[in-house]
PDB file of C-alpha atoms and ligand atoms in Angstrom:
ATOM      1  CA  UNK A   1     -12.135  21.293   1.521  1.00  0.00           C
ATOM      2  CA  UNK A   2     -10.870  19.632  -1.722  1.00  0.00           C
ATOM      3  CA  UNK A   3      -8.506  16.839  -1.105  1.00  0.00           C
ATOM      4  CA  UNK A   4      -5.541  16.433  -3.941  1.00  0.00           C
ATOM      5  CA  UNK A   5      -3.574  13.494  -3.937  1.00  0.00           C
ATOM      6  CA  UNK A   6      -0.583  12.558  -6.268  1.00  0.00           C
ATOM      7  CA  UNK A   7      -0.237   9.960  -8.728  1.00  0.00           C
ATOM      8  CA  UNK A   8       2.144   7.978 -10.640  1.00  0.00           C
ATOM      9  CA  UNK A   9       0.973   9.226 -14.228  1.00  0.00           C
ATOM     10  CA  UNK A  10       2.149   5.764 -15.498  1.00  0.00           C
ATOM     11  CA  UNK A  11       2.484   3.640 -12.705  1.00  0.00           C
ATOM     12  CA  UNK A  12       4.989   0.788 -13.164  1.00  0.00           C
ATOM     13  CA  UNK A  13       2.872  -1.731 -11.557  1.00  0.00           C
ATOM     14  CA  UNK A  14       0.327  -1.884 -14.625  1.00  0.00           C
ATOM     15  CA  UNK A  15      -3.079  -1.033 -12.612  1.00  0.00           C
ATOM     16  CA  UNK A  16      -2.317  -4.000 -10.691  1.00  0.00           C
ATOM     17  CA  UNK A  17      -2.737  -1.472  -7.701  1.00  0.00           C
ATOM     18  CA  UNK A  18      -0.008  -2.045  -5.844  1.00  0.00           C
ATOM     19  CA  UNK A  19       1.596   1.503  -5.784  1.00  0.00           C
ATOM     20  CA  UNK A  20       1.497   3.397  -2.638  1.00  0.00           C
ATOM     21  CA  UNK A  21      -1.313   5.639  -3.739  1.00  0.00           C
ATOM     22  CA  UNK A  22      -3.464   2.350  -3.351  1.00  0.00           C
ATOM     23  CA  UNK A  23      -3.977   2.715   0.294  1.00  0.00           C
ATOM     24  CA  UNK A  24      -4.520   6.590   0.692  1.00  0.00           C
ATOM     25  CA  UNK A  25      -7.372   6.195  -2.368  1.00  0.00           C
ATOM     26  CA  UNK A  26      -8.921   3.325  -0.404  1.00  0.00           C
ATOM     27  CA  UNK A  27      -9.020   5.413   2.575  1.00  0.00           C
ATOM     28  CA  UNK A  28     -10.695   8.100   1.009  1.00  0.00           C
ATOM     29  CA  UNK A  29     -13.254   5.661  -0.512  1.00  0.00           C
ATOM     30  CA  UNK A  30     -13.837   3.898   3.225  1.00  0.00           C
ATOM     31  CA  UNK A  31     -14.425   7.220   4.865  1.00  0.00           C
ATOM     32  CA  UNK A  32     -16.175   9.038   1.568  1.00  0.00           C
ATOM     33  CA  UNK A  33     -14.076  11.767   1.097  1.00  0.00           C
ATOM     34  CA  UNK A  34     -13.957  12.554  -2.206  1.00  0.00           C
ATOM     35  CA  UNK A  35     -10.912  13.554  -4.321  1.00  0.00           C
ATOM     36  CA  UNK A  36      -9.279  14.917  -6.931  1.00  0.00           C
ATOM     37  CA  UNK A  37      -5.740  13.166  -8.214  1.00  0.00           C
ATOM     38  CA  UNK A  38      -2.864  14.890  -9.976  1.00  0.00           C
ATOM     39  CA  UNK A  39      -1.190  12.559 -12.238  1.00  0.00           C
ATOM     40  CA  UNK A  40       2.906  12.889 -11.914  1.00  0.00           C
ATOM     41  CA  UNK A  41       5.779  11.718 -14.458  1.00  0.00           C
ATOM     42  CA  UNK A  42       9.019  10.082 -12.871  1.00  0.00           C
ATOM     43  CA  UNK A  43      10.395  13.898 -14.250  1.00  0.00           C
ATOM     44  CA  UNK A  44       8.221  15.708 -12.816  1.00  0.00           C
ATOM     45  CA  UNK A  45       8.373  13.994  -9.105  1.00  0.00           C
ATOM     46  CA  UNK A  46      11.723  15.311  -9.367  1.00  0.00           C
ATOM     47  CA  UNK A  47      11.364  19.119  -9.801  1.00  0.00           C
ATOM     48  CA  UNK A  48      10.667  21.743  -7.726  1.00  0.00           C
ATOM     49  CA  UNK A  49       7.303  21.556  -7.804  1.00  0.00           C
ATOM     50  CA  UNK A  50       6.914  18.329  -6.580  1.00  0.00           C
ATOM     51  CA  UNK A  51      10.100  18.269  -4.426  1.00  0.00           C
ATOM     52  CA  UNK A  52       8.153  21.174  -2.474  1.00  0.00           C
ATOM     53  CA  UNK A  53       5.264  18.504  -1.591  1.00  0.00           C
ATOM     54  CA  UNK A  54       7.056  15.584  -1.357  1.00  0.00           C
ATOM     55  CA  UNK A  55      10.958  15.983  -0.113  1.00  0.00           C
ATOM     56  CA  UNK A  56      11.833  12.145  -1.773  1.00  0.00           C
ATOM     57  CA  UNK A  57      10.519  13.582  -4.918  1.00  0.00           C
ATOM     58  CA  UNK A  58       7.838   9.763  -4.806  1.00  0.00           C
ATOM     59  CA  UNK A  59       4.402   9.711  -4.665  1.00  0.00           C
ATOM     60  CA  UNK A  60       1.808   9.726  -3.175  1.00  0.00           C
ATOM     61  CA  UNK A  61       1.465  13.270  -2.094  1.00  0.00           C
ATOM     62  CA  UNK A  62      -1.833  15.050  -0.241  1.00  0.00           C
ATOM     63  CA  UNK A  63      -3.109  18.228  -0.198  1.00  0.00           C
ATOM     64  CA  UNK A  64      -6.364  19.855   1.620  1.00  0.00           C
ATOM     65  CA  UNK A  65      -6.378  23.252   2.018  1.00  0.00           C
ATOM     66  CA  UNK A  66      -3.120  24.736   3.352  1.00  0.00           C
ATOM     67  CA  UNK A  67      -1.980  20.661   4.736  1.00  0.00           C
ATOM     68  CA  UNK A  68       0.684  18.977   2.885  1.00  0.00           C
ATOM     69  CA  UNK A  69       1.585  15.253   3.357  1.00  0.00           C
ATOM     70  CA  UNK A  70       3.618  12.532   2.452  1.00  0.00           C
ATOM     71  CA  UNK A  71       4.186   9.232   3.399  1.00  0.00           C
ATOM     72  CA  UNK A  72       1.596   6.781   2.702  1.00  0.00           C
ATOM     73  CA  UNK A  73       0.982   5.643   6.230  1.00  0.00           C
ATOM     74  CA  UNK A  74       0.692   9.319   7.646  1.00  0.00           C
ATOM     75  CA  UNK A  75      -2.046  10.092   5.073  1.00  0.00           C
ATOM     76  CA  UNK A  76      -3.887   7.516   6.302  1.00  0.00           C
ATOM     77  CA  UNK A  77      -3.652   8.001   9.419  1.00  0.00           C
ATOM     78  CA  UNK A  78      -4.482  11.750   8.783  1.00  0.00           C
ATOM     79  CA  UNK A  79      -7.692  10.293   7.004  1.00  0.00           C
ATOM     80  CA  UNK A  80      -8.284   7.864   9.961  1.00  0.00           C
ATOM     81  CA  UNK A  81      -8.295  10.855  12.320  1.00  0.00           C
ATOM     82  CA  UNK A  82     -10.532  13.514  10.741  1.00  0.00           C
ATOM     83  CA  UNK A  83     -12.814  10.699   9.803  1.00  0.00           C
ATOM     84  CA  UNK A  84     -15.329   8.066  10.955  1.00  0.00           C
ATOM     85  CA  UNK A  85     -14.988   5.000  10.024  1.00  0.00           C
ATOM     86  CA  UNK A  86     -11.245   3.762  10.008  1.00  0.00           C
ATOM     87  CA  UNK A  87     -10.287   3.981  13.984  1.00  0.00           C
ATOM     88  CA  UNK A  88     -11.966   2.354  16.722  1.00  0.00           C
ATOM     89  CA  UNK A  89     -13.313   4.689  19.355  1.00  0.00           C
ATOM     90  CA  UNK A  90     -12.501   3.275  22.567  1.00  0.00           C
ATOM     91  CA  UNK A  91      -8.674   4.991  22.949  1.00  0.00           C
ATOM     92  CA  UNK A  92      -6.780   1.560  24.109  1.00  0.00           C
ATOM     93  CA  UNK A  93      -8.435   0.178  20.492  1.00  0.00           C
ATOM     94  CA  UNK A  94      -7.797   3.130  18.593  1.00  0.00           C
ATOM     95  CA  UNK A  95      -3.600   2.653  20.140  1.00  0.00           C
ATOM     96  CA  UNK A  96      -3.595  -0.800  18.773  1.00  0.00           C
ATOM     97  CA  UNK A  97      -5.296  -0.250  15.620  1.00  0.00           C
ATOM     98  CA  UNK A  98      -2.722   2.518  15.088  1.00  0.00           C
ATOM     99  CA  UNK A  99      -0.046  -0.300  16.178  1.00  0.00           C
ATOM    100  CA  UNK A 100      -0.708  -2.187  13.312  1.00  0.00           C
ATOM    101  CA  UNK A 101      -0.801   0.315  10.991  1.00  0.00           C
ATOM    102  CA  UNK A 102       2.788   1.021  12.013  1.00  0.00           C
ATOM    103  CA  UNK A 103       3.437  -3.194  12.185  1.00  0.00           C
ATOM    104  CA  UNK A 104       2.225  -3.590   8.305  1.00  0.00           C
ATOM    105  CA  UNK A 105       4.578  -0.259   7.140  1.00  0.00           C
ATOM    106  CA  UNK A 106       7.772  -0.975   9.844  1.00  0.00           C
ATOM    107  CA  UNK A 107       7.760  -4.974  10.554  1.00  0.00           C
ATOM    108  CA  UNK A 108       5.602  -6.645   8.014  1.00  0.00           C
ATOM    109  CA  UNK A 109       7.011  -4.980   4.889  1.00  0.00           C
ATOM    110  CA  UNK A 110      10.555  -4.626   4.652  1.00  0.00           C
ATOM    111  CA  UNK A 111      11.128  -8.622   4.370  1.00  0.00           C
ATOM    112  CA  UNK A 112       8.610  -7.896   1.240  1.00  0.00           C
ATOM    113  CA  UNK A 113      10.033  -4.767  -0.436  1.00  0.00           C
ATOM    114  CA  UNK A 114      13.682  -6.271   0.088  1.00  0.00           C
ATOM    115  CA  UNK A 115      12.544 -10.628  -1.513  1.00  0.00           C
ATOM    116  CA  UNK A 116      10.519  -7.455  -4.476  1.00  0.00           C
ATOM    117  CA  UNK A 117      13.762  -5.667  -4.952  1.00  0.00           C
ATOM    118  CA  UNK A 118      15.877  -8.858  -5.030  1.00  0.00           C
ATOM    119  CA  UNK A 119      13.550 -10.236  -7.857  1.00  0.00           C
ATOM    120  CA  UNK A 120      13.627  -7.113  -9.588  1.00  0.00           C
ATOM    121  CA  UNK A 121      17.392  -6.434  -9.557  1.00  0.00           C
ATOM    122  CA  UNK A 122      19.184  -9.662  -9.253  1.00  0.00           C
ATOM    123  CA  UNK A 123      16.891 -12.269 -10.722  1.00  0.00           C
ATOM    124  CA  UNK A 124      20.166 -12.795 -12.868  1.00  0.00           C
ATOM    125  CA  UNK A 125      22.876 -13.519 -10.532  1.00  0.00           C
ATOM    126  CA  UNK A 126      24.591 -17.157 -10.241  1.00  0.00           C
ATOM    127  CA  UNK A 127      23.788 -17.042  -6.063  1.00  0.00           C
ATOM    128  CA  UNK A 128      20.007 -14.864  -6.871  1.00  0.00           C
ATOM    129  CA  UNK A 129      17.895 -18.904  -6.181  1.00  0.00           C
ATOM    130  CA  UNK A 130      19.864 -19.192  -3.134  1.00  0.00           C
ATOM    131  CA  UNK A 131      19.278 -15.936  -1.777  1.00  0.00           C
ATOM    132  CA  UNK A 132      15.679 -16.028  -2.355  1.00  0.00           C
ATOM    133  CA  UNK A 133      15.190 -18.850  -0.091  1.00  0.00           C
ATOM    134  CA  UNK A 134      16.252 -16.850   2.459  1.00  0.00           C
ATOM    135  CA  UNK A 135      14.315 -13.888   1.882  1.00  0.00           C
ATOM    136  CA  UNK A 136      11.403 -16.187   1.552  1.00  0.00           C
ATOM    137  CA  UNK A 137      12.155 -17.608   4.934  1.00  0.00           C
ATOM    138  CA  UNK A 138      12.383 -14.011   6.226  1.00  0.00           C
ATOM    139  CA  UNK A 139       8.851 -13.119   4.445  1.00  0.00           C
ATOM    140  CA  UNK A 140       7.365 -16.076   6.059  1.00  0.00           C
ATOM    141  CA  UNK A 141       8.795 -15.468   9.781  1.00  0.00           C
ATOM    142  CA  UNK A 142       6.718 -12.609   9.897  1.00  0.00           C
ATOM    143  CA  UNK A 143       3.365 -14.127   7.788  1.00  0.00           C
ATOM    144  CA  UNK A 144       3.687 -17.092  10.230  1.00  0.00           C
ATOM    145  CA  UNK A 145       3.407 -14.410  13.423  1.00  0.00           C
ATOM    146  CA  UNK A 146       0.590 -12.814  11.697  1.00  0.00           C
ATOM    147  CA  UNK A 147      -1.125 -16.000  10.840  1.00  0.00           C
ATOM    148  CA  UNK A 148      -1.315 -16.969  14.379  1.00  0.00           C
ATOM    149  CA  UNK A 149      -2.277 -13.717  15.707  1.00  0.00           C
ATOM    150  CA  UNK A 150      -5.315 -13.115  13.604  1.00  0.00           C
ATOM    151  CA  UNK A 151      -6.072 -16.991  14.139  1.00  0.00           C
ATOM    152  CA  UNK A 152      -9.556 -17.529  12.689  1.00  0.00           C
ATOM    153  CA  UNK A 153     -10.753 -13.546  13.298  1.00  0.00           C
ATOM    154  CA  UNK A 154     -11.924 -11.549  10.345  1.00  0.00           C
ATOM    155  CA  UNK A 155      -9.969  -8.451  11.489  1.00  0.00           C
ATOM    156  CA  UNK A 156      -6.868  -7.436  13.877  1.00  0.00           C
ATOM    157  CA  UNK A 157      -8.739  -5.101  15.906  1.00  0.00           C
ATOM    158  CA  UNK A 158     -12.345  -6.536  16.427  1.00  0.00           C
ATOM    159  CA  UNK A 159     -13.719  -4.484  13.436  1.00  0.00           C
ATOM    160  CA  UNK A 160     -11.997  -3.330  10.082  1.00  0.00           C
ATOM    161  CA  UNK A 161      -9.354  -0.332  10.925  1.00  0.00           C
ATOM    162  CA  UNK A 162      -7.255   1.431   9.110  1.00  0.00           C
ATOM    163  CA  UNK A 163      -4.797  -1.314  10.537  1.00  0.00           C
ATOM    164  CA  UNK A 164      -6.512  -3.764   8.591  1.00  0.00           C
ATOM    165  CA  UNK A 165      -6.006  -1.492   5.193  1.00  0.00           C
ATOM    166  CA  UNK A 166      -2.303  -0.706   5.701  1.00  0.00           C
ATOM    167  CA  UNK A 167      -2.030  -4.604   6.215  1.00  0.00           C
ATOM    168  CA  UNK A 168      -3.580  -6.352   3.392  1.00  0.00           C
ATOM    169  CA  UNK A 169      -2.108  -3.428   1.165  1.00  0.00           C
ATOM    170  CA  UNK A 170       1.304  -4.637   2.220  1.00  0.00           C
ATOM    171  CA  UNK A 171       0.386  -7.950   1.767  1.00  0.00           C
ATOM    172  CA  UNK A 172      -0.857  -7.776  -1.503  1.00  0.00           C
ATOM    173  CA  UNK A 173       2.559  -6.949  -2.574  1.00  0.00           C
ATOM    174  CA  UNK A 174       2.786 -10.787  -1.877  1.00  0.00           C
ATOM    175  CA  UNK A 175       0.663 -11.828  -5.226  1.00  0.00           C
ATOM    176  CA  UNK A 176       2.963 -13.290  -7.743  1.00  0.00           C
ATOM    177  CA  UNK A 177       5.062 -15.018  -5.160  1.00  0.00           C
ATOM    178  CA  UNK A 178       2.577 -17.569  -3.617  1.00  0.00           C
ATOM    179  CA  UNK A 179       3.650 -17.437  -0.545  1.00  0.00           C
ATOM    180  CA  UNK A 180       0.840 -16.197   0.776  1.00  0.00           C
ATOM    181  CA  UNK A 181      -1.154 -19.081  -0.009  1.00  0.00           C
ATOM    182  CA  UNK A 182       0.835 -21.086   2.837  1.00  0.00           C
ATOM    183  CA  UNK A 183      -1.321 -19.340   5.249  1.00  0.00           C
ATOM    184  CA  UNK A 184      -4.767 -20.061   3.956  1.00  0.00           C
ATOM    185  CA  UNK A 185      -5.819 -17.202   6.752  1.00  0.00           C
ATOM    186  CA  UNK A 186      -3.849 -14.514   5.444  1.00  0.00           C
ATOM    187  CA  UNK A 187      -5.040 -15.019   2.180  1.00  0.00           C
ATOM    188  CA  UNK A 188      -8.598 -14.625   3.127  1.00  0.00           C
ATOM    189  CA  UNK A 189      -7.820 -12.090   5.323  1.00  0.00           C
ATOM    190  CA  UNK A 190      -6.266 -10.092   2.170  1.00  0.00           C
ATOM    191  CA  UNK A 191      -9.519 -11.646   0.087  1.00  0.00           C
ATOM    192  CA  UNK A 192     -11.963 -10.110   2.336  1.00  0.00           C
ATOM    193  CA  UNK A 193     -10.207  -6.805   2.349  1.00  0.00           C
ATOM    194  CA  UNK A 194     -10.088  -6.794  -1.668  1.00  0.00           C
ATOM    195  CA  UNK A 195     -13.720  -7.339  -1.855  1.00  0.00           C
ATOM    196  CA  UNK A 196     -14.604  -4.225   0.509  1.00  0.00           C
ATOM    197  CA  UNK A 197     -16.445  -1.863  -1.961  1.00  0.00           C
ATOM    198  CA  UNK A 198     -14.505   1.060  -0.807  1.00  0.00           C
ATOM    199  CA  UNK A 199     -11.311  -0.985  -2.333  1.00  0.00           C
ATOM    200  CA  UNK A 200     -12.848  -1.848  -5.179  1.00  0.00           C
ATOM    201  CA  UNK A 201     -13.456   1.759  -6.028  1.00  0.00           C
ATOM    202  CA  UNK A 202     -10.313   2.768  -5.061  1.00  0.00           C
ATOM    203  CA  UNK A 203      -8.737  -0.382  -7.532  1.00  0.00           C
ATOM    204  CA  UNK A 204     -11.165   0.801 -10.550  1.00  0.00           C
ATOM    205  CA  UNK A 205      -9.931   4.442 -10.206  1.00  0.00           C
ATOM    206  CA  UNK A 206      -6.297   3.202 -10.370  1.00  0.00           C
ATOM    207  CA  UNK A 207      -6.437   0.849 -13.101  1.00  0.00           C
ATOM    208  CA  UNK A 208      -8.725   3.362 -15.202  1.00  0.00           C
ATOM    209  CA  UNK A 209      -5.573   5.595 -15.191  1.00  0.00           C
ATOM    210  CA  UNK A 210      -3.488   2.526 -17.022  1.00  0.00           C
ATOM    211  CA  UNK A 211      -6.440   1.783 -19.176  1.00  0.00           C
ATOM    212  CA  UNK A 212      -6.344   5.220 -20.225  1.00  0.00           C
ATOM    213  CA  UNK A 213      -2.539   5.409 -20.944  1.00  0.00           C
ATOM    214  CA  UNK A 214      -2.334   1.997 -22.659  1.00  0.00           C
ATOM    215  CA  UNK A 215      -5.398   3.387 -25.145  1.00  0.00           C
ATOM    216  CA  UNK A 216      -3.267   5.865 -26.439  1.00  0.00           C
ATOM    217  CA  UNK A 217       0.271   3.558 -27.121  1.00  0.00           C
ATOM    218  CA  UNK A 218       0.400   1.088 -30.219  1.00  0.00           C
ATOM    219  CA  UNK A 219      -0.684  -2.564 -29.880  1.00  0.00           C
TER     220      UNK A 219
HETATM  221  N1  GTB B   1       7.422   5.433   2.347  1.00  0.00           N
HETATM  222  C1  GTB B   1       6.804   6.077   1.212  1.00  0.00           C
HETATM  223  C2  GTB B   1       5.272   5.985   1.349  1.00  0.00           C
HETATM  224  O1  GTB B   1       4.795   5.010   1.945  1.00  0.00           O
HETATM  225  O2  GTB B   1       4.568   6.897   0.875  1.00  0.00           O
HETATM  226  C3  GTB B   1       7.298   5.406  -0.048  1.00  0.00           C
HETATM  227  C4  GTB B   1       6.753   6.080  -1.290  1.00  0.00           C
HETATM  228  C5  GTB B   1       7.209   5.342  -2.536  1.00  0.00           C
HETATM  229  O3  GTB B   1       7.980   4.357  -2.459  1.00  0.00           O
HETATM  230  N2  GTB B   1       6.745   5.820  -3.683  1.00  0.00           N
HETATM  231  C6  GTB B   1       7.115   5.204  -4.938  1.00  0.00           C
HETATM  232  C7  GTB B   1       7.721   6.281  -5.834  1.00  0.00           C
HETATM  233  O4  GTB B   1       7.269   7.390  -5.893  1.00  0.00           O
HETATM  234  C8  GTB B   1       5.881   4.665  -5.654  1.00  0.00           C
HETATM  235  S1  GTB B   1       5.058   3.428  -4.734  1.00  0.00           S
HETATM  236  N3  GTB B   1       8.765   5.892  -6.573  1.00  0.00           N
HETATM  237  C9  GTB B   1       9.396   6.769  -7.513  1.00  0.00           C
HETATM  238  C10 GTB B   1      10.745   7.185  -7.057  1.00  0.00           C
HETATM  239  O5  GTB B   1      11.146   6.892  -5.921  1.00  0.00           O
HETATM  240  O6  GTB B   1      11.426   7.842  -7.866  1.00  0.00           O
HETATM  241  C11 GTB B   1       6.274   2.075  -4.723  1.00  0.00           C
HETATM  242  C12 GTB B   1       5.925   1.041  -5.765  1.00  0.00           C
HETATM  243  C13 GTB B   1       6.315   1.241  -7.071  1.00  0.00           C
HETATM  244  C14 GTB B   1       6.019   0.258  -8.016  1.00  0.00           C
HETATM  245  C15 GTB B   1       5.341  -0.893  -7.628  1.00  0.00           C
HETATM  246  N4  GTB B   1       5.059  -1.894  -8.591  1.00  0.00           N
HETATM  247  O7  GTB B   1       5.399  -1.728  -9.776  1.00  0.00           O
HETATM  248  O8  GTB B   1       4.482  -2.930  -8.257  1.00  0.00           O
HETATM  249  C16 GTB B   1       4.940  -1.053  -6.313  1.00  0.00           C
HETATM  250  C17 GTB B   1       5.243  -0.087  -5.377  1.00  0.00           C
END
């Protein structure tokens, strides 16, 4: 069955890969399902059409066959499921791989998206230096925890899991703040995840989109 997938059409991140589609493409590459991708304006995500896949009017959407998804971390999951390759098969392994699938999306991220948002929004307020610090603090609570936990293992689950991919996607969100590189682990934990082939694929498809767009705008 053809597998669909939405996409931002010009993503705001520049190819840098960071959008949400990121993960569910590098699924699909790790378990070699291929698929087709339906590019989506910020207009468009909010019509009918779209609204009908994807209630937030956001992408990424998926579609195979009569399914419809949304939410990043269920498509994955979905993928995980119908799929070898992603999820352990011993069931107590499989439950924690699945745990930190759910620890990147509900524990690990939110101190990220809210220090991304405060850089974004308020990178011009009088107090914006002061607050930082503490979101940085807040961001490195959590990468500390981490840190510790994977210790000096390659993965979080004895072998790579979809656990693994939801993780180093969230903490790739991480690049331009160098924090990261105060845990010399995590960052070759997120290295050795960026130089899977599956990701690489799943990068070059991304960033082919931008290439495309920025072809056809002026210099
Ligand atoms: N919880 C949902 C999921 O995981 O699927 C969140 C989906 C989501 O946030 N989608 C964003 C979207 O469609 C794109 S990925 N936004 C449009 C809208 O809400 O109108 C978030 C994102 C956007 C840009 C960057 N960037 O530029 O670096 C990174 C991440």
């Amino acid at each position: 069955m053809t597998v669909t997938i939405s996409v931002f059409e010009q993503s705001p991140d520049r190819g840098k890969g960071l959008a949400r589609d990121m993960p569910v493409r590098w699924a699909l590459e790790e378990v070699g399902c291929p698929y087709d991708v339906r590019l989506v304006s910020f207009e468009a995500m909010k019509q009918a059409p779209h609204l009908a896949l994807h209630p937030f009017g956001q992408i990424p959407t998926y579609e195979e066959g009569d399914l419809r998804l949304f939410e990043s971390g269920a498509i994955v999951l979905h993928v995980a499921e119908r799929h070898a390759g992603l999820l352990p098969a011993d069931g107590d392994s499989r439950a924690r791989a699945v745990a930190w699938m759910f620890a990147a999306l509900s524990t690990v991220e939110p101190p990220i998206v809210e220090r991304s948002m405060a850089m974004l929004m308020e990178s011009g307020k009088s107090w914006h230096a002061q607050r930082l610090s503490m979101l940085d603090d807040r961001v490195r609570q959590r990468l500390g925890a981490l840190s510790r936990r994977l210790g000096d293992a390659d993965w979080l689950e004895g072998g790579f899991s979809a656990g693994d991919l939801m993780m180093v996607s969230v903490l790739r969100r991480l690049a331009s703040s160098g924090l990261l590189d105060e845990y010399p682990n995590l960052s070759a934990y997120v290295a050795r995840g960026e130089a899977r082939p599956a990701f690489q694929r799943a990068f070059d498809a991304q960033l082919a989109i931008f290439n495309a767009l920025s072809q056809g705008f002026p210099q």
